Coordinates of N, CA and C in Angstrom, one line a residue:
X163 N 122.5 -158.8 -64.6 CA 123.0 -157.8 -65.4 C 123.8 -156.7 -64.6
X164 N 123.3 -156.4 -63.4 CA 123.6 -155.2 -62.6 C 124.8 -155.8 -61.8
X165 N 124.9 -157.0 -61.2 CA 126.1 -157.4 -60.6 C 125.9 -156.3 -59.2
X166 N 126.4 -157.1 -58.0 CA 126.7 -156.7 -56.6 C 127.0 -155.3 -56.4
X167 N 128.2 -154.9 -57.5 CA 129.3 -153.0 -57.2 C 128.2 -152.6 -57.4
X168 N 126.6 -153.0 -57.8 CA 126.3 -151.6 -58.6 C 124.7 -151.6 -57.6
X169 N 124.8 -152.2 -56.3 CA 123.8 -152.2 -55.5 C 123.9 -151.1 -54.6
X170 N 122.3 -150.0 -54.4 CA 122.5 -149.1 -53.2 C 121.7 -149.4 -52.1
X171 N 122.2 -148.9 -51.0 CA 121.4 -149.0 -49.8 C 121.4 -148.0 -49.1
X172 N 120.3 -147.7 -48.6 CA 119.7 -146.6 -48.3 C 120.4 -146.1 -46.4
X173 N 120.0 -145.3 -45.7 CA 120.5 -145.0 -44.3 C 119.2 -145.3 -43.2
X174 N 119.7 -145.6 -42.2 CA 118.7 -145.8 -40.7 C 118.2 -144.1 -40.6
X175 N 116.7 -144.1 -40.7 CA 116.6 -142.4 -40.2 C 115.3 -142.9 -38.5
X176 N 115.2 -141.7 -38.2 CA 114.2 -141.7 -37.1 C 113.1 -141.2 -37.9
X177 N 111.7 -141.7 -37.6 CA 111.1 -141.1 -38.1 C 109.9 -141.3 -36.7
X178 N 109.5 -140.2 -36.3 CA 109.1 -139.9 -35.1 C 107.1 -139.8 -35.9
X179 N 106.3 -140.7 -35.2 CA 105.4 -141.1 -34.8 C 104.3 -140.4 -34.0
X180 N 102.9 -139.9 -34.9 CA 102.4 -139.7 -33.6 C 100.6 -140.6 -33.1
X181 N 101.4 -140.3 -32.0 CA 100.1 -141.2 -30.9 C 99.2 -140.5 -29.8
X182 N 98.6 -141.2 -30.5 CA 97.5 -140.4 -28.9 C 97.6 -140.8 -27.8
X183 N 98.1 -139.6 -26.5 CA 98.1 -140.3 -25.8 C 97.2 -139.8 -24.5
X184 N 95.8 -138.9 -25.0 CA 95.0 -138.3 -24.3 C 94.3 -137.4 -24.5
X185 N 93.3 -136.7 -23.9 CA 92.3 -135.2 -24.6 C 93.0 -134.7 -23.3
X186 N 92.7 -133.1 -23.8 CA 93.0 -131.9 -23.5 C 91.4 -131.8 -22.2
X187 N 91.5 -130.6 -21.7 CA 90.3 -130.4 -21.2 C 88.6 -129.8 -22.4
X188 N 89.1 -130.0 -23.9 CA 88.5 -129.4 -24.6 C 87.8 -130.6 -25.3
X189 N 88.2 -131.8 -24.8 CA 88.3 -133.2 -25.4 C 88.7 -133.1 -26.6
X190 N 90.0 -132.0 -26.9 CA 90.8 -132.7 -27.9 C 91.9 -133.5 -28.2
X191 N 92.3 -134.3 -29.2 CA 93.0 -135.3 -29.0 C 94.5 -134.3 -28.4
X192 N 95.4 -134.9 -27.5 CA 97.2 -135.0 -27.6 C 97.7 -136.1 -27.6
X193 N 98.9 -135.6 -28.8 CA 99.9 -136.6 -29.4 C 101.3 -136.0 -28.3
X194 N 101.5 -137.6 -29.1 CA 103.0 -137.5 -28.7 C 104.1 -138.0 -29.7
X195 N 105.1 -137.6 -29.7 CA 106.0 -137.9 -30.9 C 106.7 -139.0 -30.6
X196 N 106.8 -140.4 -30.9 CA 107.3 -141.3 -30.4 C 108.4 -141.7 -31.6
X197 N 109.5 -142.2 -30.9 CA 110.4 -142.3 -32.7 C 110.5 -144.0 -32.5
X198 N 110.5 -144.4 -34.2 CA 110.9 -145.1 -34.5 C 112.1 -145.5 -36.1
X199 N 112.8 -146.1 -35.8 CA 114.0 -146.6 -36.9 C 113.3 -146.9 -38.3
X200 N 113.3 -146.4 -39.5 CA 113.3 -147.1 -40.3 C 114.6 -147.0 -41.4
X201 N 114.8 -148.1 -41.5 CA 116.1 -148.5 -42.3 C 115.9 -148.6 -43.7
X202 N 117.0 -148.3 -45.1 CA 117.3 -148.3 -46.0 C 116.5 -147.0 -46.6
X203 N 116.5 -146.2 -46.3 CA 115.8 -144.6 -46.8 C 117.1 -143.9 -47.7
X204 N 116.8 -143.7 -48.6 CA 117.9 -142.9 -49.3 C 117.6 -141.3 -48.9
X205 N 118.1 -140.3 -49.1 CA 118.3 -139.7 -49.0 C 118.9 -138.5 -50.3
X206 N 118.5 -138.1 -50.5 CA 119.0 -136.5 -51.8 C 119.0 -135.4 -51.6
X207 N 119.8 -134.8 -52.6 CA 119.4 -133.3 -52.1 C 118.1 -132.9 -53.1
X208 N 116.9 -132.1 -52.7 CA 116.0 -131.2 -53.6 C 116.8 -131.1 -55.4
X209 N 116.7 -130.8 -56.4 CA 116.2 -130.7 -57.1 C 116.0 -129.0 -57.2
X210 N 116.8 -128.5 -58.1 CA 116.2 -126.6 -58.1 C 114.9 -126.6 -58.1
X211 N 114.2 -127.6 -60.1 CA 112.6 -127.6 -59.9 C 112.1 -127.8 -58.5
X212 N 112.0 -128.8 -57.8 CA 111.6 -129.1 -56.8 C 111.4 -127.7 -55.4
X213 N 112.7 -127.5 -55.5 CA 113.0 -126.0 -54.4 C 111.7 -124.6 -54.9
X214 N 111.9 -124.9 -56.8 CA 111.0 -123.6 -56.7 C 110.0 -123.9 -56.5
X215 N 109.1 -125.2 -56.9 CA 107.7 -125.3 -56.9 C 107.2 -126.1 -55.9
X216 N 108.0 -126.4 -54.8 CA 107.5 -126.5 -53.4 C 107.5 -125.2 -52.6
X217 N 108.2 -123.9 -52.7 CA 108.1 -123.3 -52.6 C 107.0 -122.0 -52.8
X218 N 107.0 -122.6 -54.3 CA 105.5 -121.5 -54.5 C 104.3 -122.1 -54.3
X219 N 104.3 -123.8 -54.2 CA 102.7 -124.7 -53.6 C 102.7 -124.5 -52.3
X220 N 103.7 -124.7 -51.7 CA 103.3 -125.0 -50.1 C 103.9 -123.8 -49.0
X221 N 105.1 -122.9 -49.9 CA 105.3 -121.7 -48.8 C 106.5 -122.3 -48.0
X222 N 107.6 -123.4 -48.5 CA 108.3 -124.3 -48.2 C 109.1 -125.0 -49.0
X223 N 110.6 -124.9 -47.9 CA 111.6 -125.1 -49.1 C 112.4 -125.9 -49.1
X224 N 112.2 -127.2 -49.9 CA 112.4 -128.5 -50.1 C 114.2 -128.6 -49.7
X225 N 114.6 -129.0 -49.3 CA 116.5 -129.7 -48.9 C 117.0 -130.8 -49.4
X226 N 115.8 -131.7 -48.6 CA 116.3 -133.1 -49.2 C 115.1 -134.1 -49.8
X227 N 114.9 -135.0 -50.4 CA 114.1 -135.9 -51.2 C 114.3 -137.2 -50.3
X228 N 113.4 -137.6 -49.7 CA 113.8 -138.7 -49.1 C 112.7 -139.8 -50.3
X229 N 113.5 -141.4 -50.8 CA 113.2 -142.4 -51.4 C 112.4 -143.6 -50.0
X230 N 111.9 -143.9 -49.9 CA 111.2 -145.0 -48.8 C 111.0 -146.1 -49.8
X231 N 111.9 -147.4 -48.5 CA 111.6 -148.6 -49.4 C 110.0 -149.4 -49.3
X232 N 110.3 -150.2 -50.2 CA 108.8 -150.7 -50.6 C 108.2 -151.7 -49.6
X233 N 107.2 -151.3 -49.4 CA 106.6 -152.4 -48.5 C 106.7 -151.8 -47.0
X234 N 106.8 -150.5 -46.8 CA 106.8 -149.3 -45.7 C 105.7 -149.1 -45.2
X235 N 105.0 -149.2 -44.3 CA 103.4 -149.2 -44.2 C 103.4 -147.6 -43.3
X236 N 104.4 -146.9 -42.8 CA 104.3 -145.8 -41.7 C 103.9 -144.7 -42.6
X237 N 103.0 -143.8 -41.9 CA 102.4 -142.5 -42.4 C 103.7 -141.6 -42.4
X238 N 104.0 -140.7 -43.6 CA 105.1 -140.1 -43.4 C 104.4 -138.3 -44.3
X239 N 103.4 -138.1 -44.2 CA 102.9 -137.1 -44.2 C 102.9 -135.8 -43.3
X240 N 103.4 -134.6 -43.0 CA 103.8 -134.1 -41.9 C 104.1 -134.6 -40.5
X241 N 105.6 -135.4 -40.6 CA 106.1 -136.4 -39.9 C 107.2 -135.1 -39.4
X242 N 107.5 -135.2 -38.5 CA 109.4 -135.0 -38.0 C 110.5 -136.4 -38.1
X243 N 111.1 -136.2 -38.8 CA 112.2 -136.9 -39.3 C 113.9 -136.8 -38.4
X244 N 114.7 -137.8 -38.5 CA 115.9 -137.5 -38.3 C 117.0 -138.0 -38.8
X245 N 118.0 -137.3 -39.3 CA 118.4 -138.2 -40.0 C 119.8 -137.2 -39.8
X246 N 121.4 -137.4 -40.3 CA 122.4 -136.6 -40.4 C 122.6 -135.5 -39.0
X247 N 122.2 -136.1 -38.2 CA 122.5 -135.4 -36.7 C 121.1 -134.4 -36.8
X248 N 120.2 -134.3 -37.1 CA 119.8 -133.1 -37.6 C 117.8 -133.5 -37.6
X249 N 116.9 -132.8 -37.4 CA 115.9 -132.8 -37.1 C 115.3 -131.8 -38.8
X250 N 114.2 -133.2 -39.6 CA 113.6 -132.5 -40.4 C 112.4 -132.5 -40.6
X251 N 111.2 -132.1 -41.3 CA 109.8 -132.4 -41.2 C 109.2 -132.0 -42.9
X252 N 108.7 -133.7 -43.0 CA 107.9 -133.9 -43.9 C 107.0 -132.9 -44.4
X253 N 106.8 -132.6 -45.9 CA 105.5 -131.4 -46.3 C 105.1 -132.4 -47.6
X254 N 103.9 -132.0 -48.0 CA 103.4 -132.4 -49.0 C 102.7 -134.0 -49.1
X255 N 102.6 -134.2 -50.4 CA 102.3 -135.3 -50.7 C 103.6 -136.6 -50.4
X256 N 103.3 -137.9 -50.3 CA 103.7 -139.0 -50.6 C 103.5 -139.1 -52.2
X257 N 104.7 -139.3 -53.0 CA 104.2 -140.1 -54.4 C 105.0 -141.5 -54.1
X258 N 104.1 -142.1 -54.9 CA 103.9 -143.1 -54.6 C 103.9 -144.1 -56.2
X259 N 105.0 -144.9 -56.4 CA 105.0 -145.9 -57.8 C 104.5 -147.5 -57.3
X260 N 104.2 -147.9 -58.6 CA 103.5 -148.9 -58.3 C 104.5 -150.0 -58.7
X261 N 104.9 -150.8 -57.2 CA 106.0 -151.6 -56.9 C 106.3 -152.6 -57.4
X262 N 105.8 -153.1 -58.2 CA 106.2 -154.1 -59.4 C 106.4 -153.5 -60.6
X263 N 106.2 -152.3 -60.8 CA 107.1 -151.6 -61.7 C 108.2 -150.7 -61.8
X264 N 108.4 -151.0 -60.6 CA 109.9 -150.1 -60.4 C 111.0 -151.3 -60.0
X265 N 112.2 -151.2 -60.5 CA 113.1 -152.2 -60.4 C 113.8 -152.1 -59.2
X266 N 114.2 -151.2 -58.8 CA 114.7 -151.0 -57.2 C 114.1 -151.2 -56.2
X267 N 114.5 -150.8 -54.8 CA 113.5 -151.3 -53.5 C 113.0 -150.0 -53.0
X268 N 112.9 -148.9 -53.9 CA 112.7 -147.5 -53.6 C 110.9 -147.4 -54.4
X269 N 109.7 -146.9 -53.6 CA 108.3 -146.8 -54.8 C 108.4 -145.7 -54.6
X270 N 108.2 -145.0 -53.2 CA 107.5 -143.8 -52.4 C 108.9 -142.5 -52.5
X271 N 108.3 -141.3 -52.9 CA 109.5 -140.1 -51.9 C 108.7 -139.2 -51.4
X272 N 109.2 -138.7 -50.8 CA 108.6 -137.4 -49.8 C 109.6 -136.2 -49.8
X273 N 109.3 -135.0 -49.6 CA 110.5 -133.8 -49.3 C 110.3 -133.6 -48.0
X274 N 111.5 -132.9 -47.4 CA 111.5 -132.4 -46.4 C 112.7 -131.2 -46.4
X275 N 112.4 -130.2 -45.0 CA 112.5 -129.2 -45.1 C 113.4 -129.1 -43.7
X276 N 114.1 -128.4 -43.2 CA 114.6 -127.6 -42.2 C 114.3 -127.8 -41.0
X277 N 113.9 -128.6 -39.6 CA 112.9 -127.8 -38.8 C 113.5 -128.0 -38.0
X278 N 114.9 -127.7 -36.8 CA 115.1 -127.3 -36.2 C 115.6 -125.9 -36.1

């Protein structure tokens, strides 16, 4: 029905990782931000709704909507991101659809905010 013209594909972003890679002298854990590629992520802009009521939940002001394709297993919960030359960081929840009921390769989005 949909035919080839009418397929989207998402962009390669960094999405930077963290790992332990030692305690402090307090024996607390240090990370380090390690990046890795994940490919086909769409990208949007926020949403007004979105801008105001991320805004008044979390004290944070939504830019772009990122879509994650299905079958993505990386934590992307206060992540640093990269994507458009440009350094962003994850806030909020993951939502999350349940992937045999969505017809695209998109289940999960996430917002992100500003952060360089």
């Amino acid at each position: 029905m949909w035919g080839d013209r009418f397929m989207f594909e998402g962009i390669m972003i960094i999405l930077y990782d963290k790992v332990k890679v030692g305690e402090d002298e307090f024996n607390h854990p240090v990370y380090e931000e390690v990046p890795k590629e994940v490919k086909n992520v769409l990208v949007s802009p926020s949403s007004s709704t979105d801008i105001v009521d991320n805004l008044s939940l979390y004290g944070k002001k939504a830019i772009f909507t990122l879509a994650i394709p299905k079958g993505d297993t990386n934590i992307w919960e206060d992540r640093t991101v990269e994507f458009f030359g440009k350094k962003w960081r994850t806030f909020g929840f993951v939502t999350e659809g349940i992937e045999q009921l969505i017809p695209l390769d998109w289940n999960k989005k996430v917002m992100v905010e500003r952060y360089e």
